[in-house]
């Protein structure tokens, strides 16, 4: 298991380091659209005004501020904002598909292009991945109420996106194949996922803007695990 884990980790860092420029562009696009979309929705549903009216309470009466926040959380527009936020995330996450396409090109010895980042938005693929991510986010939101179920949901869908893209399977077939793959190397998968989470976040904790480079490492690790388990491309 140790040798297998080491090999997967080296592969993940190789995919990531060879495509740093594309990782940075991916992060810039993702975070830019995320924050623009988030603040637009926040203002569109009138939540910005609600928070602004009570902002002075932060300095004078924190208990009253917390009570106001609870009242705002129960407003109909807050629920509408939450639903719209789900759609925003589902719209952004097909960008992940582009990274998998770039990693596959690296395996095939082909030169990646910047428009590869938008592979998940082409034709019918956009609706397929938009639908999958919307489904994923909704299930995760409810499952994560118990934390453990949220973690389980992450693992049983870990390879769903590359499976949907490379094998053109449906969502439930992707989950089935993911579970089958997890059974083969579950200890290695757990170890690699922990490394991916820590490394992806260390750019924010240690370097600040370094998150633009480390954030996409999660997908490099998923692809390295995917390639190691399903072996769709012969190693050279």
Coordinates of N, CA and C in Angstrom, one line a residue:
X1 N 0.8 -1.2 0.0 CA 0.0 0.0 0.0 C 0.9 1.2 0.0
X2 N 2.0 1.2 0.8 CA 2.9 2.3 0.8 C 3.4 2.7 -0.5
X3 N 3.9 1.7 -1.2 CA 4.5 1.9 -2.6 C 3.4 2.5 -3.5
X4 N 2.2 2.0 -3.4 CA 1.1 2.5 -4.3 C 0.8 3.9 -3.9
X5 N 0.7 4.2 -2.7 CA 0.4 5.6 -2.2 C 1.5 6.6 -2.7
X6 N 2.7 6.2 -2.5 CA 3.8 7.1 -2.9 C 3.8 7.3 -4.4
X7 N 3.4 6.3 -5.2 CA 3.4 6.5 -6.6 C 2.2 7.4 -7.0
X8 N 1.1 7.3 -6.3 CA -0.1 8.2 -6.6 C 0.3 9.6 -6.3
X9 N 0.9 9.8 -5.1 CA 1.3 11.1 -4.7 C 2.2 11.8 -5.7
X10 N 3.2 11.0 -6.1 CA 4.2 11.6 -7.1 C 3.5 11.9 -8.4
X11 N 2.6 11.1 -8.8 CA 1.8 11.4 -10.0 C 1.0 12.6 -9.9
X12 N 0.3 12.8 -8.8 CA -0.5 14.0 -8.6 C 0.3 15.2 -8.6
X13 N 1.5 15.2 -7.9 CA 2.3 16.4 -7.9 C 2.9 16.6 -9.3
X14 N 3.1 15.6 -10.1 CA 3.6 15.7 -11.5 C 2.6 16.4 -12.3
X15 N 1.3 15.9 -12.3 CA 0.2 16.6 -13.0 C 0.1 18.0 -12.7
X16 N 0.2 18.3 -11.4 CA 0.0 19.7 -10.9 C 1.1 20.6 -11.3
X17 N 2.4 20.1 -11.1 CA 3.5 21.0 -11.4 C 3.7 21.2 -12.9
X18 N 3.3 20.3 -13.7 CA 3.5 20.4 -15.2 C 2.5 21.4 -15.8
X19 N 1.4 21.7 -15.0 CA 0.3 22.5 -15.6 C 0.0 23.7 -14.7
X20 N 1.0 24.2 -14.0 CA 0.8 25.3 -13.0 C 0.1 26.5 -13.6
X21 N 0.5 26.9 -14.8 CA -0.1 28.1 -15.5 C -1.6 27.9 -15.6
X22 N -2.0 26.7 -16.1 CA -3.4 26.4 -16.3 C -4.1 26.3 -14.9
X23 N -3.4 25.8 -13.9 CA -4.0 25.8 -12.5 C -4.3 27.2 -12.1
X24 N -3.4 28.1 -12.3 CA -3.6 29.5 -11.9 C -4.7 30.2 -12.6
X25 N -4.8 29.9 -13.9 CA -5.9 30.5 -14.7 C -7.2 30.0 -14.3
X26 N -7.2 28.7 -14.0 CA -8.5 28.0 -13.5 C -8.9 28.7 -12.2
X27 N -8.0 28.9 -11.3 CA -8.3 29.5 -10.0 C -8.8 30.9 -10.1
X28 N -8.1 31.7 -11.0 CA -8.5 33.1 -11.2 C -10.0 33.2 -11.8
X29 N -10.3 32.3 -12.8 CA -11.6 32.3 -13.3 C -12.6 31.9 -12.3
X30 N -12.3 30.8 -11.6 CA -13.3 30.2 -10.6 C -13.6 31.2 -9.5
X31 N -12.5 31.8 -8.8 CA -12.7 32.7 -7.7 C -13.4 34.0 -8.2
X32 N -13.0 34.5 -9.3 CA -13.5 35.7 -9.8 C -15.0 35.6 -10.0
X33 N -15.4 34.5 -10.7 CA -16.9 34.3 -11.0 C -17.6 34.0 -9.7
X34 N -17.0 33.3 -8.8 CA -17.6 33.0 -7.5 C -17.9 34.2 -6.7
X35 N -17.0 35.1 -6.5 CA -17.2 36.3 -5.7 C -18.1 37.3 -6.4
X36 N -18.0 37.4 -7.7 CA -18.9 38.3 -8.4 C -20.3 37.8 -8.3
X37 N -20.5 36.5 -8.5 CA -21.8 35.9 -8.5 C -22.4 36.0 -7.1
X38 N -21.5 35.7 -6.1 CA -22.0 35.7 -4.7 C -22.5 37.0 -4.2
X39 N -21.7 38.1 -4.5 CA -22.1 39.4 -4.0 C -23.3 40.0 -4.8
X40 N -23.3 39.6 -6.1 CA -24.5 40.0 -6.9 C -25.8 39.4 -6.3
X41 N -25.7 38.1 -6.0 CA -26.9 37.5 -5.5 C -27.3 38.0 -4.1
X42 N -26.2 38.3 -3.3 CA -26.4 38.8 -2.0 C -27.2 40.2 -2.0
X43 N -26.8 41.0 -3.0 CA -27.4 42.3 -3.2 C -28.8 42.1 -3.9
X44 N -28.8 41.3 -4.8 CA -30.1 41.1 -5.6 C -31.2 40.7 -4.7
X45 N -31.0 39.8 -3.7 CA -32.1 39.4 -2.8 C -32.2 40.3 -1.6
X46 N -31.6 41.4 -1.6 CA -31.8 42.4 -0.5 C -31.1 42.1 0.8
X47 N -30.2 41.1 0.8 CA -29.6 40.7 2.1 C -28.5 41.7 2.5
X48 N -27.9 42.4 1.5 CA -26.9 43.4 1.8 C -27.5 44.5 2.6
X49 N -28.7 45.0 2.3 CA -29.3 46.0 3.0 C -29.7 45.6 4.4
X50 N -30.1 44.3 4.5 CA -30.5 43.8 5.8 C -29.3 43.8 6.8
X51 N -28.2 43.4 6.3 CA -27.0 43.3 7.1 C -26.5 44.7 7.4
X52 N -26.6 45.6 6.4 CA -26.1 47.0 6.6 C -26.8 47.7 7.7
X53 N -28.2 47.4 7.8 CA -29.0 48.1 8.8 C -28.6 47.7 10.2
X54 N -28.0 46.5 10.4 CA -27.7 46.0 11.7 C -26.2 45.9 12.0
X55 N -25.4 46.5 11.1 CA -23.9 46.3 11.2 C -23.3 47.0 12.4
X56 N -24.0 48.1 12.9 CA -23.5 48.8 14.0 C -23.6 48.0 15.3
X57 N -24.5 47.0 15.3 CA -24.6 46.2 16.5 C -23.4 45.4 16.8
X58 N -22.6 45.1 15.8 CA -21.4 44.3 16.0 C -20.5 45.0 17.0
X59 N -20.5 46.3 17.1 CA -19.6 47.1 18.0 C -20.3 47.3 19.3
X60 N -21.6 47.4 19.3 CA -22.4 47.8 20.5 C -23.1 46.7 21.3
X61 N -23.6 45.7 20.6 CA -24.4 44.7 21.2 C -24.4 43.4 20.4
X62 N -23.4 42.6 20.6 CA -23.2 41.4 19.8 C -24.4 40.4 20.0
X63 N -25.0 40.3 21.1 CA -26.1 39.4 21.3 C -27.3 39.9 20.5
X64 N -27.5 41.2 20.4 CA -28.6 41.7 19.6 C -28.3 41.5 18.1
X65 N -27.0 41.6 17.7 CA -26.6 41.4 16.4 C -26.9 39.9 16.0
X66 N -26.5 39.0 16.8 CA -26.8 37.6 16.5 C -28.2 37.2 16.4
X67 N -29.1 37.9 17.2 CA -30.5 37.7 17.1 C -31.0 38.2 15.8
X68 N -30.5 39.3 15.3 CA -30.9 39.9 14.1 C -30.5 39.0 12.9
X69 N -29.3 38.4 13.0 CA -28.9 37.4 12.0 C -29.8 36.2 11.9
X70 N -30.2 35.8 13.1 CA -31.2 34.6 13.1 C -32.5 35.0 12.4
X71 N -32.9 36.2 12.6 CA -34.1 36.7 12.0 C -34.0 36.8 10.5
X72 N -32.8 37.3 10.1 CA -32.5 37.4 8.6 C -32.5 36.0 8.0
X73 N -31.9 35.0 8.7 CA -31.8 33.7 8.2 C -33.1 33.0 7.9
X74 N -34.2 33.5 8.6 CA -35.5 32.9 8.4 C -36.3 33.7 7.3
X75 N -35.7 34.7 6.8 CA -36.5 35.5 5.7 C -36.6 34.6 4.5
X76 N -37.7 34.8 3.7 CA -37.9 34.1 2.4 C -36.8 34.4 1.4
X77 N -36.3 35.6 1.4 CA -35.3 36.0 0.5 C -33.9 35.3 0.8
X78 N -33.7 34.9 2.1 CA -32.5 34.2 2.4 C -32.6 32.8 1.9
X79 N -33.8 32.2 1.9 CA -33.9 30.8 1.3 C -33.8 30.9 -0.2
X80 N -34.3 31.9 -0.8 CA -34.1 32.1 -2.2 C -32.6 32.3 -2.6
X81 N -31.9 33.1 -1.7 CA -30.5 33.3 -2.0 C -29.8 31.9 -1.9
X82 N -30.1 31.1 -0.9 CA -29.5 29.8 -0.8 C -29.7 28.9 -2.0
X83 N -30.9 28.9 -2.5 CA -31.2 28.1 -3.7 C -30.4 28.7 -4.9
X84 N -30.4 30.0 -5.1 CA -29.6 30.6 -6.2 C -28.1 30.3 -6.0
X85 N -27.6 30.3 -4.8 CA -26.2 30.0 -4.6 C -25.9 28.5 -5.0
X86 N -26.8 27.6 -4.8 CA -26.6 26.2 -5.3 C -26.4 26.3 -6.8
X87 N -27.3 27.0 -7.5 CA -27.2 27.1 -9.0 C -25.8 27.8 -9.4
X88 N -25.4 28.8 -8.6 CA -24.1 29.4 -8.9 C -23.0 28.4 -8.9
X89 N -22.9 27.6 -7.8 CA -21.9 26.6 -7.7 C -22.0 25.5 -8.8
X90 N -23.2 25.1 -9.1 CA -23.4 24.1 -10.2 C -22.9 24.7 -11.5
X91 N -23.1 26.0 -11.7 CA -22.6 26.6 -12.9 C -21.1 26.7 -13.0
X92 N -20.4 26.9 -11.9 CA -19.0 27.1 -11.9 C -18.2 25.8 -11.9
X93 N -18.7 24.7 -11.3 CA -17.9 23.5 -11.2 C -17.6 22.7 -12.4
X94 N -18.4 22.9 -13.6 CA -17.9 22.2 -14.8 C -16.5 22.7 -15.2
X95 N -16.0 23.8 -14.6 CA -14.6 24.1 -14.9 C -13.6 23.0 -14.5
X96 N -14.0 22.2 -13.5 CA -13.2 21.1 -13.0 C -12.9 20.1 -14.2
X97 N -13.9 19.9 -15.0 CA -13.7 19.0 -16.1 C -12.5 19.4 -17.0
X98 N -12.4 20.7 -17.2 CA -11.2 21.2 -18.0 C -9.9 20.7 -17.5
X99 N -9.8 20.7 -16.1 CA -8.5 20.2 -15.5 C -8.3 18.8 -15.9
X100 N -9.3 18.0 -15.8 CA -9.2 16.5 -16.1 C -8.8 16.3 -17.6
X101 N -9.3 17.2 -18.4 CA -8.9 17.1 -19.8 C -7.4 17.4 -20.0
X102 N -7.0 18.4 -19.3 CA -5.6 18.8 -19.4 C -4.7 17.7 -18.8
X103 N -5.0 17.1 -17.7 CA -4.2 16.0 -17.2 C -4.2 14.8 -18.2
X104 N -5.3 14.5 -18.8 CA -5.3 13.4 -19.8 C -4.4 13.8 -20.9
X105 N -4.4 15.0 -21.4 CA -3.5 15.4 -22.5 C -2.1 15.2 -22.1
X106 N -1.8 15.5 -20.8 CA -0.4 15.3 -20.3 C 0.0 13.8 -20.4
X107 N -1.0 12.9 -20.1 CA -0.7 11.5 -20.2 C -0.5 11.0 -21.6
X108 N -1.2 11.7 -22.6 CA -1.1 11.3 -24.0 C 0.0 12.1 -24.7
X109 N 0.8 12.9 -24.0 CA 1.9 13.7 -24.6 C 1.4 14.8 -25.5
X110 N 0.2 15.2 -25.3 CA -0.4 16.3 -26.1 C -0.3 17.7 -25.4
X111 N -0.2 18.7 -26.1 CA 0.0 20.1 -25.6 C -1.4 20.6 -25.2
X112 N -1.6 21.0 -23.9 CA -2.9 21.6 -23.5 C -3.1 23.0 -24.1
X113 N -4.3 23.4 -24.1 CA -4.6 24.7 -24.6 C -5.6 25.4 -23.5
X114 N -5.6 26.7 -23.5 CA -6.4 27.4 -22.5 C -7.9 27.1 -22.7
X115 N -8.3 26.9 -23.9 CA -9.8 26.6 -24.1 C -10.1 25.2 -23.6
X116 N -9.1 24.3 -23.3 CA -9.4 23.0 -22.6 C -10.1 23.2 -21.3
X117 N -9.8 24.3 -20.6 CA -10.5 24.6 -19.3 C -12.0 24.7 -19.4
X118 N -12.5 24.9 -20.6 CA -14.0 25.0 -20.8 C -14.6 23.8 -21.4
X119 N -13.9 22.7 -21.3 CA -14.4 21.4 -21.9 C -15.8 21.0 -21.3
X120 N -16.0 21.4 -20.0 CA -17.2 21.0 -19.4 C -18.4 21.9 -19.7
X121 N -18.2 22.9 -20.6 CA -19.2 23.8 -21.0 C -19.6 23.6 -22.4
X122 N -19.1 22.6 -23.1 CA -19.3 22.4 -24.5 C -20.6 21.5 -24.8
X123 N -21.5 22.1 -25.5 CA -22.7 21.3 -25.9 C -23.4 20.7 -24.8
X124 N -23.8 19.4 -25.0 CA -24.6 18.7 -24.0 C -23.8 18.5 -22.7
X125 N -22.5 18.5 -22.7 CA -21.7 18.2 -21.6 C -22.0 19.2 -20.5
X126 N -22.3 20.5 -20.8 CA -22.6 21.5 -19.8 C -23.8 21.1 -19.0
X127 N -24.9 20.6 -19.6 CA -26.1 20.3 -18.9 C -25.9 19.0 -18.1
X128 N -25.0 18.1 -18.6 CA -24.8 16.9 -17.9 C -24.0 17.2 -16.6
X129 N -23.0 18.0 -16.7 CA -22.2 18.3 -15.5 C -22.9 19.4 -14.6
X130 N -23.6 20.3 -15.1 CA -24.4 21.2 -14.3 C -25.4 20.4 -13.5
X131 N -26.1 19.5 -14.1 CA -27.1 18.7 -13.4 C -26.5 17.8 -12.4
X132 N -25.3 17.2 -12.7 CA -24.6 16.4 -11.7 C -24.2 17.2 -10.5
X133 N -23.6 18.4 -10.7 CA -23.1 19.2 -9.6 C -24.3 19.8 -8.7
X134 N -25.4 20.1 -9.4 CA -26.5 20.6 -8.6 C -27.1 19.4 -7.7
X135 N -27.2 18.3 -8.3 CA -27.6 17.1 -7.5 C -26.6 16.8 -6.4
X136 N -25.3 16.9 -6.7 CA -24.3 16.6 -5.7 C -24.4 17.6 -4.5
X137 N -24.5 18.9 -4.8 CA -24.6 20.0 -3.8 C -25.8 19.8 -2.9
X138 N -26.9 19.5 -3.5 CA -28.1 19.3 -2.7 C -28.0 18.2 -1.7
X139 N -27.5 17.0 -2.2 CA -27.4 15.8 -1.4 C -26.3 16.1 -0.3
X140 N -25.2 16.8 -0.7 CA -24.2 17.0 0.3 C -24.7 18.0 1.4
X141 N -25.5 18.9 1.1 CA -26.0 19.9 2.0 C -26.8 19.2 3.1
X142 N -27.6 18.3 2.7 CA -28.4 17.5 3.7 C -27.6 16.5 4.4
X143 N -26.7 15.8 3.7 CA -25.8 14.7 4.3 C -24.9 15.3 5.3
X144 N -24.4 16.5 5.0 CA -23.4 17.1 5.8 C -23.9 17.6 7.2
X145 N -25.2 17.5 7.4 CA -25.8 17.9 8.7 C -25.3 16.9 9.7
X146 N -24.9 15.7 9.3 CA -24.3 14.7 10.3 C -22.8 14.6 10.1
X147 N -22.2 15.4 9.2 CA -20.8 15.4 9.0 C -20.3 14.0 8.4
X148 N -20.6 12.9 9.1 CA -20.1 11.6 8.6 C -20.7 11.3 7.3
X149 N -22.0 11.5 7.1 CA -22.6 11.2 5.9 C -22.1 12.1 4.8
X150 N -21.8 13.4 5.1 CA -21.2 14.3 4.2 C -19.8 13.7 3.6
X151 N -19.0 13.2 4.5 CA -17.7 12.6 4.1 C -18.0 11.4 3.3
X152 N -18.9 10.6 3.6 CA -19.3 9.4 2.9 C -19.7 9.8 1.4
X153 N -20.5 10.8 1.3 CA -20.9 11.3 0.0 C -19.8 11.8 -0.8
X154 N -18.8 12.4 -0.2 CA -17.6 12.9 -1.0 C -16.9 11.7 -1.5
X155 N -16.7 10.6 -0.7 CA -16.0 9.5 -1.2 C -16.7 8.7 -2.2
X156 N -18.0 8.5 -2.1 CA -18.7 7.6 -3.1 C -18.9 8.3 -4.4
X157 N -18.6 9.6 -4.4 CA -18.7 10.4 -5.7 C -17.3 10.9 -6.1
X158 N -16.3 10.4 -5.5 CA -14.9 11.0 -5.7 C -14.5 10.9 -7.2
X159 N -14.9 9.8 -7.9 CA -14.4 9.7 -9.3 C -15.6 9.9 -10.3
X160 N -16.7 10.4 -9.8 CA -17.9 10.5 -10.7 C -17.6 11.4 -11.9
X161 N -17.0 12.6 -11.6 CA -16.8 13.5 -12.8 C -15.9 13.0 -13.8
X162 N -14.7 12.5 -13.5 CA -13.9 11.9 -14.6 C -14.6 10.7 -15.2
X163 N -15.4 9.9 -14.5 CA -16.1 8.8 -15.1 C -17.2 9.3 -16.0
X164 N -17.9 10.4 -15.6 CA -18.9 10.9 -16.5 C -18.3 11.5 -17.8
X165 N -17.1 12.0 -17.7 CA -16.4 12.7 -18.8 C -15.7 11.7 -19.7
X166 N -14.9 10.8 -19.1 CA -14.1 9.9 -20.0 C -14.9 8.7 -20.4
X167 N -15.8 8.2 -19.6 CA -16.6 7.0 -20.0 C -18.0 7.3 -20.4
X168 N -18.4 8.5 -20.2 CA -19.8 9.0 -20.6 C -20.8 8.1 -19.9
X169 N -20.6 7.8 -18.6 CA -21.7 7.1 -17.9 C -22.6 8.1 -17.3
X170 N -23.7 7.6 -16.7 CA -24.7 8.5 -16.0 C -24.2 8.6 -14.6
X171 N -25.0 9.4 -13.8 CA -24.6 9.7 -12.4 C -24.6 8.5 -11.6
X172 N -25.6 7.7 -11.6 CA -25.7 6.5 -10.7 C -24.7 5.4 -11.1
X173 N -24.4 5.3 -12.4 CA -23.3 4.3 -12.8 C -22.0 4.8 -12.4
X174 N -21.8 6.2 -12.4 CA -20.5 6.7 -11.9 C -20.3 6.5 -10.4
X175 N -21.4 6.5 -9.7 CA -21.3 6.2 -8.2 C -20.9 4.8 -8.0
X176 N -21.6 3.9 -8.8 CA -21.3 2.5 -8.7 C -19.9 2.1 -9.0
X177 N -19.4 2.7 -10.1 CA -18.0 2.5 -10.5 C -17.0 3.1 -9.5
X178 N -17.4 4.2 -8.9 CA -16.5 4.8 -7.9 C -16.4 3.9 -6.7
X179 N -17.5 3.3 -6.2 CA -17.5 2.4 -5.0 C -16.7 1.2 -5.4
X180 N -16.8 0.7 -6.6 CA -16.0 -0.4 -7.0 C -14.5 -0.1 -7.0
X181 N -14.1 1.1 -7.4 CA -12.8 1.6 -7.4 C -12.2 1.8 -6.0
X182 N -13.1 2.3 -5.1 CA -12.7 2.5 -3.7 C -12.3 1.2 -3.0
X183 N -13.1 0.1 -3.3 CA -12.8 -1.2 -2.7 C -11.4 -1.7 -3.0
X184 N -10.9 -1.3 -4.2 CA -9.6 -1.8 -4.6 C -8.4 -1.2 -3.8
X185 N -8.5 0.1 -3.5 CA -7.4 0.8 -2.8 C -7.9 1.8 -1.8
X186 N -8.8 1.4 -0.9 CA -9.4 2.4 0.0 C -8.4 3.0 0.9
X187 N -7.4 2.3 1.5 CA -6.5 2.9 2.4 C -5.6 4.0 1.7
X188 N -5.2 3.7 0.4 CA -4.4 4.6 -0.3 C -5.2 5.8 -0.7
X189 N -6.5 5.6 -1.0 CA -7.4 6.7 -1.4 C -7.6 7.7 -0.2
X190 N -7.8 7.1 1.0 CA -8.0 8.0 2.2 C -6.7 8.8 2.5
X191 N -5.5 8.1 2.4 CA -4.3 8.8 2.6 C -4.1 10.0 1.6
X192 N -4.3 9.7 0.3 CA -4.1 10.7 -0.7 C -5.1 11.8 -0.6
X193 N -6.3 11.5 -0.2 CA -7.3 12.6 0.0 C -6.9 13.5 1.1
X194 N -6.4 13.0 2.2 CA -6.0 13.8 3.3 C -4.8 14.8 2.9
X195 N -3.9 14.2 2.1 CA -2.8 15.0 1.6 C -3.3 16.1 0.7
X196 N -4.2 15.8 -0.2 CA -4.8 16.7 -1.2 C -5.5 17.9 -0.4
X197 N -6.3 17.6 0.6 CA -7.0 18.6 1.3 C -6.0 19.5 2.0
X198 N -5.0 19.0 2.7 CA -4.0 19.8 3.4 C -3.2 20.6 2.4
X199 N -2.8 20.1 1.3 CA -1.9 20.8 0.4 C -2.8 21.9 -0.3
X200 N -4.0 21.6 -0.7 CA -4.9 22.5 -1.4 C -5.1 23.8 -0.5
X201 N -5.2 23.6 0.8 CA -5.5 24.7 1.7 C -4.3 25.4 2.2
X202 N -3.1 24.8 2.1 CA -1.9 25.4 2.7 C -1.5 26.7 1.9
X203 N -1.9 26.8 0.7 CA -1.6 28.1 0.0 C -2.3 29.3 0.6
X204 N -3.5 29.0 1.1 CA -4.2 30.1 1.8 C -3.7 30.4 3.2
X205 N -3.3 29.3 3.9 CA -2.9 29.5 5.3 C -1.5 30.1 5.3
X206 N -0.6 29.6 4.4 CA 0.8 30.1 4.5 C 1.1 31.2 3.6
X207 N 0.6 31.2 2.4 CA 1.0 32.1 1.4 C 0.0 33.1 0.9
X208 N -1.3 33.0 1.4 CA -2.3 33.9 1.0 C -2.7 33.6 -0.5
X209 N -2.2 34.4 -1.4 CA -2.5 34.3 -2.8 C -2.1 33.0 -3.4
X210 N -1.2 32.3 -2.6 CA -0.8 30.9 -3.1 C -1.9 30.0 -3.3
X211 N -3.1 30.3 -2.7 CA -4.3 29.4 -2.9 C -4.6 29.3 -4.4
X212 N -4.2 30.3 -5.2 CA -4.5 30.2 -6.6 C -3.8 29.0 -7.3
X213 N -2.7 28.6 -6.7 CA -1.9 27.5 -7.2 C -2.2 26.2 -6.5
X214 N -2.5 26.3 -5.2 CA -2.7 25.0 -4.5 C -4.1 24.5 -4.5
X215 N -5.1 25.4 -4.7 CA -6.5 25.1 -4.7 C -6.8 24.0 -5.7
X216 N -6.3 24.0 -6.9 CA -6.7 23.0 -7.9 C -6.0 21.6 -7.7
X217 N -5.0 21.6 -6.7 CA -4.3 20.3 -6.5 C -5.3 19.2 -6.2
X218 N -6.4 19.5 -5.5 CA -7.4 18.5 -5.2 C -7.8 17.7 -6.5
X219 N -7.9 18.3 -7.6 CA -8.3 17.7 -8.8 C -7.2 16.9 -9.4
X220 N -6.0 17.4 -9.3 CA -4.8 16.6 -9.7 C -4.7 15.3 -8.9
X221 N -5.0 15.3 -7.7 CA -5.0 14.1 -6.9 C -6.1 13.1 -7.3
X222 N -7.3 13.7 -7.5 CA -8.4 12.8 -7.9 C -8.1 12.1 -9.3
X223 N -7.5 12.9 -10.2 CA -7.1 12.3 -11.5 C -6.0 11.2 -11.3
X224 N -5.0 11.5 -10.5 CA -4.0 10.5 -10.2 C -4.5 9.3 -9.6
X225 N -5.5 9.4 -8.7 CA -6.1 8.2 -8.1 C -7.0 7.5 -9.2
X226 N -7.7 8.3 -10.0 CA -8.5 7.7 -11.0 C -7.7 6.9 -12.0
X227 N -6.6 7.5 -12.5 CA -5.7 6.8 -13.5 C -5.1 5.6 -12.9
X228 N -4.7 5.6 -11.6 CA -4.1 4.5 -10.9 C -5.0 3.3 -10.8
X229 N -6.3 3.7 -10.5 CA -7.3 2.6 -10.2 C -7.9 2.0 -11.5
X230 N -8.2 2.9 -12.4 CA -8.9 2.5 -13.6 C -8.0 2.2 -14.8
X231 N -6.8 2.8 -14.7 CA -5.7 2.6 -15.7 C -6.2 2.7 -17.2
X232 N -6.8 3.8 -17.5 CA -7.3 4.0 -18.9 C -6.2 4.4 -19.9
X233 N -5.1 4.9 -19.3 CA -3.9 5.2 -20.2 C -2.7 4.5 -19.7
X234 N -2.0 3.9 -20.6 CA -0.8 3.2 -20.3 C 0.3 4.1 -19.8
X235 N 0.9 3.8 -18.7 CA 2.0 4.6 -18.2 C 3.3 4.4 -19.0
X236 N 4.0 5.5 -19.2 CA 5.2 5.5 -20.0 C 6.4 5.6 -19.1

